[in-house]
Tab-separated table of C-alpha atoms in Angstrom:
chain	number	residue	atom	x	y	z
A	1375	MET	CA	-0.346	9.264	17.446
A	1376	ASN	CA	0.485	9.608	14.158
A	1377	GLU	CA	-1.811	9.729	11.407
A	1378	VAL	CA	-1.491	5.759	9.431
A	1379	LYS	CA	-2.966	6.113	6.130
A	1380	ILE	CA	-4.513	2.855	4.061
A	1381	CYS	CA	-3.733	2.686	0.671
A	1382	GLY	CA	-4.066	0.685	-2.360
A	1383	ALA	CA	-6.609	-2.419	-3.993
A	1384	SER	CA	-9.943	-3.319	-2.819
A	1385	SER	CA	-11.180	-2.172	0.719
A	1386	LEU	CA	-7.627	-0.845	1.814
A	1387	CYS	CA	-8.435	2.259	0.846
A	1388	THR	CA	-10.246	4.097	4.018
A	1389	PRO	CA	-7.797	6.266	6.082
A	1390	ILE	CA	-7.894	5.127	9.595
A	1391	SER	CA	-6.929	7.962	11.830
A	1392	ASP	CA	-6.382	9.994	15.321
A	1393	GLY	CA	-4.625	12.879	14.453
A	1394	GLU	CA	-2.376	14.538	11.436
A	1395	SER	CA	-1.802	12.663	8.299
A	1396	HIS	CA	1.890	12.603	8.144
A	1397	ILE	CA	1.950	12.145	4.024
A	1398	PRO	CA	1.104	15.405	2.265
A	1399	GLN	CA	-2.113	14.775	-0.492
A	1400	SER	CA	0.124	15.239	-3.455
A	1401	VAL	CA	1.822	13.003	-2.904
A	1402	LEU	CA	-0.447	10.253	-3.070
A	1403	VAL	CA	-2.425	8.690	-5.652
A	1404	SER	CA	-6.007	9.589	-5.884
A	1405	THR	CA	-8.417	6.547	-4.108
A	1406	ASP	CA	-10.201	6.392	-7.387
A	1407	GLN	CA	-7.332	6.031	-9.265
A	1408	ARG	CA	-5.578	3.435	-6.684
A	1409	CYS	CA	-8.616	1.214	-7.279
A	1410	SER	CA	-9.556	1.651	-10.728
A	1411	SER	CA	-6.935	-1.145	-12.058
A	1412	SER	CA	-8.479	-4.545	-12.092
A	1413	SER	CA	-4.933	-6.071	-12.450
A	1414	VAL	CA	-4.147	-5.441	-8.555
A	1415	GLN	CA	-7.625	-5.998	-7.545
A	1416	TYR	CA	-7.436	-9.602	-6.734
A	1417	THR	CA	-5.031	-11.044	-3.814
A	1418	PRO	CA	-3.505	-14.820	-4.100
A	1419	GLU	CA	-5.212	-16.623	-0.952
A	1420	ILE	CA	-1.914	-17.501	-0.390
A	1421	GLU	CA	-0.390	-13.940	-0.198
A	1422	LYS	CA	-3.609	-12.848	2.340
A	1423	LYS	CA	-3.136	-16.160	4.227
A	1424	TYR	CA	0.469	-16.602	4.192
A	1425	VAL	CA	1.952	-13.330	3.768
A	1426	HIS	CA	-0.580	-10.362	5.034
A	1427	ARG	CA	-2.424	-12.200	8.162
A	1428	VAL	CA	1.125	-13.368	9.293
A	1429	TYR	CA	3.023	-10.445	9.488
A	1430	ASP	CA	0.368	-8.745	11.275
A	1431	ALA	CA	0.127	-11.538	13.976
A	1432	ILE	CA	4.482	-11.488	14.432
A	1433	ALA	CA	5.178	-8.734	13.818
A	1434	PRO	CA	6.501	-6.649	17.141
A	1435	HIS	CA	8.383	-9.514	17.515
A	1436	PHE	CA	9.376	-9.522	14.434
A	1437	SER	CA	10.086	-5.783	14.413
A	1438	SER	CA	12.350	-6.226	18.082
A	1439	THR	CA	14.602	-9.149	15.878
A	1440	ARG	CA	15.281	-6.429	12.476
A	1441	TYR	CA	17.510	-4.305	13.581
A	1442	ALA	CA	20.562	-4.707	11.558
A	1443	LYS	CA	21.305	-3.055	8.275
A	1444	TRP	CA	22.365	-4.652	5.805
A	1445	PRO	CA	26.071	-3.001	4.502
A	1446	LYS	CA	24.916	-3.305	0.080
A	1447	VAL	CA	21.956	-1.126	0.815
A	1448	ALA	CA	23.231	1.283	3.231
A	1449	THR	CA	25.716	1.690	0.842
A	1450	PHE	CA	23.497	2.870	-1.649
A	1451	LEU	CA	21.778	4.329	0.417
A	1452	ASN	CA	24.206	6.954	1.614
A	1453	SER	CA	25.110	7.135	-1.869
A	1454	LEU	CA	21.942	8.953	-2.815
A	1455	PRO	CA	22.903	13.172	-3.137
A	1456	SER	CA	21.457	14.917	-0.307
A	1457	GLY	CA	17.942	15.993	-0.371
A	1458	SER	CA	17.016	13.046	-2.608
A	1459	LEU	CA	13.858	11.668	-1.524
A	1460	VAL	CA	13.916	7.744	-1.088
A	1461	LEU	CA	10.279	5.592	-0.934
A	1462	ASP	CA	11.011	2.272	0.969
A	1463	ALA	CA	8.145	0.045	-0.109
A	1464	GLY	CA	7.559	-3.222	1.849
A	1465	CYS	CA	9.709	-0.840	4.921
A	1466	GLY	CA	8.718	-3.570	7.338
A	1467	ASN	CA	9.662	-1.836	10.828
A	1468	GLY	CA	11.353	0.852	8.698
A	1469	LYS	CA	15.007	0.477	10.086
A	1470	TYR	CA	16.309	1.865	6.900
A	1471	LEU	CA	14.047	4.915	7.145
A	1472	GLY	CA	16.091	7.741	8.033
A	1473	LEU	CA	19.962	5.356	6.871
A	1474	ASN	CA	20.789	8.599	5.539
A	1475	SER	CA	20.512	11.706	7.383
A	1476	GLY	CA	20.848	13.627	4.123
A	1477	CYS	CA	17.450	12.244	2.748
A	1478	PHE	CA	13.587	12.703	3.355
A	1479	PHE	CA	12.410	8.720	3.202
A	1480	ILE	CA	8.828	8.307	2.992
A	1481	GLY	CA	7.597	4.239	3.619
A	1482	CYS	CA	5.086	2.132	2.327
A	1483	ASP	CA	4.134	-2.331	3.607
A	1484	ILE	CA	0.845	-3.554	4.197
A	1485	SER	CA	1.223	-4.825	7.306
A	1486	ALA	CA	-1.017	-2.496	9.996
A	1487	PRO	CA	1.164	-3.695	12.549
A	1488	LEU	CA	4.276	-2.599	11.095
A	1489	ILE	CA	3.287	0.158	9.918
A	1490	ASN	CA	1.840	1.452	12.934
A	1491	ILE	CA	5.398	0.539	15.096
A	1492	CYS	CA	6.777	3.059	12.009
A	1493	ALA	CA	4.773	5.511	13.133
A	1494	ASP	CA	5.892	5.667	16.389
A	1495	ARG	CA	9.018	5.919	15.421
A	1496	GLY	CA	8.064	9.130	14.385
A	1497	HIS	CA	8.310	8.130	10.251
A	1498	GLU	CA	7.051	9.262	6.947
A	1499	VAL	CA	4.347	5.589	6.301
A	1500	VAL	CA	1.127	4.883	4.123
A	1501	VAL	CA	-0.157	1.023	4.877
A	1502	ALA	CA	-0.159	-0.272	0.730
A	1503	ASP	CA	0.241	-2.687	-1.822
A	1504	ALA	CA	3.257	-3.584	-3.374
A	1505	VAL	CA	2.086	-3.884	-6.618
A	1506	ASN	CA	0.288	-1.034	-6.420
A	1507	LEU	CA	2.055	2.021	-4.615
A	1508	PRO	CA	-0.283	4.952	-4.096
A	1509	TYR	CA	2.620	7.358	-4.834
A	1510	ARG	CA	2.141	10.029	-8.215
A	1511	SER	CA	4.824	9.027	-10.996
A	1512	GLY	CA	8.006	10.017	-11.249
A	1513	TYR	CA	7.241	11.408	-7.306
A	1514	GLY	CA	10.996	9.992	-5.684
A	1515	ASP	CA	14.441	10.218	-6.537
A	1516	ALA	CA	15.495	6.574	-5.676
A	1517	ALA	CA	13.188	3.541	-4.712
A	1518	ILE	CA	14.003	0.689	-2.630
A	1519	SER	CA	12.172	-2.642	-2.145
A	1520	ILE	CA	13.969	-5.049	0.719
A	1521	ALA	CA	13.086	-8.901	0.693
A	1522	VAL	CA	9.330	-8.077	-0.287
A	1523	LEU	CA	9.227	-9.326	-4.240
A	1524	HIS	CA	9.940	-13.194	-2.594
A	1525	HIS	CA	6.939	-12.855	-0.792
A	1526	LEU	CA	4.654	-12.665	-4.218
A	1527	SER	CA	3.133	-15.488	-5.802
A	1528	THR	CA	2.960	-15.213	-9.395
A	1529	GLY	CA	5.800	-14.045	-11.517
A	1530	SER	CA	3.329	-11.352	-13.164
A	1531	ARG	CA	2.433	-9.807	-9.718
A	1532	ARG	CA	6.039	-10.012	-8.685
A	1533	LYS	CA	6.713	-7.846	-12.782
A	1534	LYS	CA	3.548	-5.451	-11.537
A	1535	ALA	CA	5.496	-4.512	-8.607
A	1536	ILE	CA	9.240	-4.026	-10.510
A	1537	ASP	CA	6.573	-1.304	-12.853
A	1538	GLU	CA	5.450	0.054	-9.741
A	1539	LEU	CA	9.254	0.994	-8.179
A	1540	VAL	CA	10.111	2.513	-11.551
A	1541	ARG	CA	7.505	4.197	-12.143
A	1542	VAL	CA	7.084	6.436	-8.607
A	1543	VAL	CA	10.999	7.410	-9.673
A	1544	LYS	CA	11.935	10.680	-12.118
A	1545	LYS	CA	13.828	9.935	-14.827
A	1546	GLY	CA	17.462	9.163	-13.907
A	1547	GLY	CA	16.139	7.669	-10.362
A	1548	LEU	CA	17.480	4.321	-8.928
A	1549	VAL	CA	15.821	1.576	-7.556
A	1550	LEU	CA	17.816	-1.127	-5.502
A	1551	ILE	CA	15.953	-4.625	-5.704
A	1552	THR	CA	16.613	-7.646	-2.791
A	1553	VAL	CA	15.360	-10.801	-2.267
A	1554	TRP	CA	15.707	-14.656	-1.010
A	1555	ALA	CA	17.970	-17.189	-3.602
A	1556	VAL	CA	16.726	-20.237	-4.542
A	1557	GLU	CA	21.836	-20.899	-3.462
A	1558	GLN	CA	21.388	-20.085	0.340
A	1559	GLU	CA	24.804	-19.896	1.340
A	1560	ASP	CA	22.528	-22.107	4.541
A	1561	ARG	CA	21.947	-24.963	2.872
A	1562	SER	CA	20.257	-26.251	6.274
A	1563	LEU	CA	18.047	-23.789	6.841
A	1564	VAL	CA	16.419	-24.786	3.767
A	1565	ASP	CA	16.088	-28.353	5.330
A	1566	LYS	CA	14.426	-26.269	8.324
A	1567	TRP	CA	11.227	-24.870	4.907
A	1568	THR	CA	8.693	-26.962	3.836
A	1569	PRO	CA	8.224	-27.261	-0.238
A	1570	LEU	CA	4.728	-26.669	-1.168
A	1571	THR	CA	2.999	-29.055	-3.051
A	1572	GLU	CA	-0.195	-30.184	-4.409
A	1573	LYS	CA	-2.503	-29.985	-0.676
A	1574	TYR	CA	-1.431	-26.288	-1.440
A	1575	PHE	CA	-3.184	-25.586	-5.199
A	1576	GLU	CA	-6.310	-24.128	-4.292
A	1577	GLU	CA	-5.475	-21.541	-1.204
A	1578	TRP	CA	-2.900	-20.150	-4.455
A	1579	ILE	CA	-6.132	-18.741	-6.181
A	1580	GLY	CA	-9.264	-19.494	-4.016
A	1581	SER	CA	-13.339	-19.462	-4.862
A	1582	SER	CA	-14.367	-15.719	-6.197
A	1583	SER	CA	-12.281	-15.103	-8.872
A	1584	PRO	CA	-14.119	-15.418	-12.311
A	1585	HIS	CA	-12.266	-18.290	-13.533
A	1586	ALA	CA	-14.436	-20.499	-10.461
A	1587	ARG	CA	-17.358	-20.700	-13.167
A	1588	SER	CA	-15.654	-21.595	-16.086
A	1589	SER	CA	-13.642	-24.267	-13.886
A	1590	PRO	CA	-15.222	-25.706	-11.556
A	1591	SER	CA	-13.055	-28.832	-10.237
A	1592	ILE	CA	-10.639	-26.012	-9.139
A	1593	THR	CA	-11.406	-23.193	-6.399
A	1594	LEU	CA	-10.611	-20.695	-6.612
A	1595	GLU	CA	-11.164	-17.554	-4.582
A	1596	SER	CA	-9.464	-14.722	-5.817
A	1597	ILE	CA	-6.579	-14.096	-8.870
A	1598	PRO	CA	-3.976	-11.974	-9.433
A	1599	GLU	CA	-2.665	-9.766	-12.494
A	1600	ALA	CA	-4.648	-10.037	-15.801
A	1601	GLU	CA	-7.691	-12.696	-16.124
A	1602	GLU	CA	-5.794	-14.022	-19.300
A	1603	ASN	CA	-3.026	-14.966	-18.189
A	1604	SER	CA	-3.557	-15.624	-13.812
A	1605	LEU	CA	-5.157	-18.928	-14.271
A	1606	GLY	CA	-2.584	-20.208	-16.945
A	1607	GLU	CA	0.079	-19.408	-15.140
A	1608	HIS	CA	-1.118	-20.517	-11.179
A	1609	VAL	CA	-1.587	-24.295	-13.884
A	1610	LYS	CA	2.215	-24.006	-14.950
A	1611	GLY	CA	3.333	-23.279	-11.084
A	1612	PHE	CA	1.327	-25.981	-9.915
A	1613	LYS	CA	2.597	-28.149	-12.734
A	1614	ASP	CA	5.865	-27.433	-12.287
A	1615	LEU	CA	5.775	-27.771	-8.579
A	1616	THR	CA	4.316	-31.036	-8.792
A	1617	SER	CA	7.074	-32.799	-11.416
A	1618	GLN	CA	10.504	-32.360	-10.101
A	1619	SER	CA	12.902	-34.561	-10.755
A	1620	GLN	CA	13.211	-37.312	-8.632
A	1621	ASP	CA	16.938	-36.718	-7.242
A	1622	PRO	CA	17.380	-38.354	-3.643
A	1623	LEU	CA	20.358	-35.962	-2.755
A	1624	VAL	CA	17.983	-32.580	-3.152
A	1625	THR	CA	15.550	-33.497	-0.293
A	1626	SER	CA	14.415	-32.206	2.140
A	1627	GLU	CA	15.039	-33.205	6.093
A	1628	ASN	CA	11.393	-34.764	5.747
A	1629	GLY	CA	12.882	-36.482	2.267
A	1630	GLN	CA	10.729	-34.043	0.020
A	1631	ASN	CA	12.923	-33.222	-3.418
A	1632	LEU	CA	14.229	-30.071	-3.474
A	1633	GLU	CA	15.613	-30.111	-7.033
A	1634	ASN	CA	14.133	-26.630	-8.227
A	1635	GLN	CA	11.930	-25.936	-5.667
A	1636	GLN	CA	11.120	-22.178	-5.300
A	1637	GLU	CA	7.839	-22.327	-3.374
A	1638	PHE	CA	8.447	-23.512	-0.024
A	1639	PHE	CA	7.058	-22.043	3.399
A	1640	VAL	CA	9.160	-20.366	6.397
A	1641	PRO	CA	8.918	-21.235	9.613
A	1642	TRP	CA	8.801	-18.109	12.006
A	1643	HIS	CA	8.401	-19.062	16.058
A	1644	LEU	CA	6.777	-16.404	17.554
A	1645	PRO	CA	8.019	-17.080	21.814
A	1646	TYR	CA	4.552	-18.746	23.907
A	1647	HIS	CA	5.659	-15.349	26.286
A	1648	ARG	CA	4.861	-12.969	23.159
A	1649	ALA	CA	1.893	-15.001	21.815
A	1650	GLU	CA	-0.096	-15.533	25.121
A	1651	VAL	CA	-0.673	-11.501	24.753
A	1652	SER	CA	-1.794	-11.146	21.398
A	1653	GLY	CA	-5.449	-12.260	20.556
A	1654	ALA	CA	-4.023	-12.926	16.915
A	1655	SER	CA	-2.230	-15.803	17.611
A	1656	ALA	CA	-5.214	-17.697	20.004
A	1657	CYS	CA	-6.628	-17.214	16.072
A	1658	ALA	CA	-4.263	-18.301	14.310
A	1659	LEU	CA	-3.853	-21.437	16.468
A	1660	ALA	CA	-7.820	-21.824	16.527
A	1661	ASN	CA	-8.166	-21.487	12.975
A	1662	GLY	CA	-4.911	-23.340	11.698
A	1663	LEU	CA	-3.253	-20.584	10.468
A	1664	ALA	CA	-0.972	-21.511	13.012
A	1665	LYS	CA	0.551	-24.577	15.387
A	1666	LYS	CA	2.282	-25.096	18.640
A	1667	ASP	CA	5.649	-26.060	19.374
A	1668	ASP	CA	6.615	-27.222	23.346
A	1669	LYS	CA	9.458	-28.419	22.625
A	1670	LYS	CA	10.400	-24.583	21.094
A	1671	GLY	CA	7.537	-23.487	23.962
A	1672	ALA	CA	6.594	-21.166	20.602
A	1673	VAL	CA	3.589	-20.545	18.686
A	1674	VAL	CA	5.116	-21.240	14.535
A	1675	TYR	CA	3.738	-19.712	11.797
A	1676	ASN	CA	4.452	-20.153	8.056
A	1677	ARG	CA	4.876	-17.663	5.641
A	1678	TYR	CA	5.079	-17.590	1.879
A	1679	TYR	CA	8.344	-17.243	-0.107
A	1680	HIS	CA	9.762	-17.376	-3.550
A	1681	VAL	CA	12.633	-18.304	-3.944
A	1682	PHE	CA	13.977	-16.610	-7.429
A	1683	SER	CA	16.922	-18.015	-8.849
A	1684	GLU	CA	20.416	-16.434	-10.414
A	1685	GLY	CA	19.112	-14.126	-13.580
A	1686	GLU	CA	15.658	-14.278	-12.247
A	1687	LEU	CA	15.093	-10.651	-10.912
A	1688	GLU	CA	16.536	-9.725	-15.089
A	1689	ARG	CA	14.639	-11.296	-16.509
A	1690	LEU	CA	11.099	-9.354	-14.819
A	1691	VAL	CA	13.024	-6.627	-16.258
A	1692	SER	CA	13.823	-7.665	-18.945
A	1693	GLY	CA	11.153	-6.191	-21.464
A	1694	MET	CA	10.781	-2.747	-19.706
A	1695	GLY	CA	11.221	-0.062	-22.068
A	1696	ASN	CA	11.448	2.300	-19.190
A	1697	ALA	CA	14.879	0.975	-17.436
A	1698	VAL	CA	18.040	-0.667	-17.592
A	1699	VAL	CA	20.043	-3.024	-15.458
A	1700	VAL	CA	23.187	-1.160	-14.083
A	1701	ASP	CA	23.992	-3.371	-11.180
A	1702	ARG	CA	23.157	-6.864	-10.001
A	1703	PHE	CA	25.382	-8.894	-6.950
A	1704	TYR	CA	24.532	-11.872	-4.696
A	1705	ASP	CA	25.150	-10.948	-1.001
A	1706	LYS	CA	24.235	-12.598	2.288
A	1707	SER	CA	21.724	-15.099	0.257
A	1708	ASN	CA	19.811	-12.690	-2.036
A	1709	TRP	CA	19.936	-12.162	-5.343
A	1710	CYS	CA	20.449	-7.968	-5.727
A	1711	ILE	CA	19.498	-6.117	-8.956
A	1712	VAL	CA	19.999	-1.796	-9.109
A	1713	LEU	CA	17.949	-0.361	-12.466
A	1714	GLN	CA	17.956	3.214	-13.296
A	1715	LYS	CA	14.622	4.789	-14.733
A	1716	THR	CA	15.693	5.591	-18.047
A	1717	ILE	CA	12.353	7.645	-19.614
């Protein structure tokens, strides 16, 4: 089996190996450099529990459902010049790696089980955090982030992930980003999602943050991004979530108001026949991370999503001095932008 390197913040800096590395050391930023930034050291608890742990648990089943390529992504990749090096941040099971046979691809994802799937398929991959990419600045000719940013729980983390995508490409390099849209084509799907409410607030920020000392009434475990603005952003987001207008026409099937709602739990149904052979599912059921649905014969996991409103991606990049938006479009319930690095 190929080596899978673990890169990123906090403890995610130790390689695990039973073979030769697929990625030359010259490609990667040094461990000290990757781990020195306090702004990406802390991951919000909601992402740890409802993104990282969930995708680790459902990886084989998730991968089996991810094989169709989005035409717009395929068009972007096939438009790149022959010989281009493409960095896929949040590559999942690697369905886009190698799509353009004339280009070279390197993928990364926070989920080690998904990266192991990619490595078994012969792809050049590494486990890494989207807000702290392990690549040297200006290394790639292009980068893609497909359905990743909506799993980051604050605006500062989403902006940092975009900054990282631009950082790792060369001047003139292109970056394609896609995210789930608030404006879903099939509104019946939204009815199956769970809007986040007050009961999830403590899991959003956690108890080991320095803010816990000055805010004893709030249980904190971790904070994202710079300390001076993270708590205020979380509190603002929480107030936004709990102060929606009470329009009875915009509700979920359980009667919850969805006007302007952007934070959701989206269920993933892992069939019993797959869950029975998964120790992760047994643990998830025991600790409350998942629940059984006997009617559907599945273990149900909740995945955290921040769905994007029209123009939100553009607003995140509006202050960037090293990139411009060269294309924007809506495709299959996703907002998408293409950036070009200018300096």
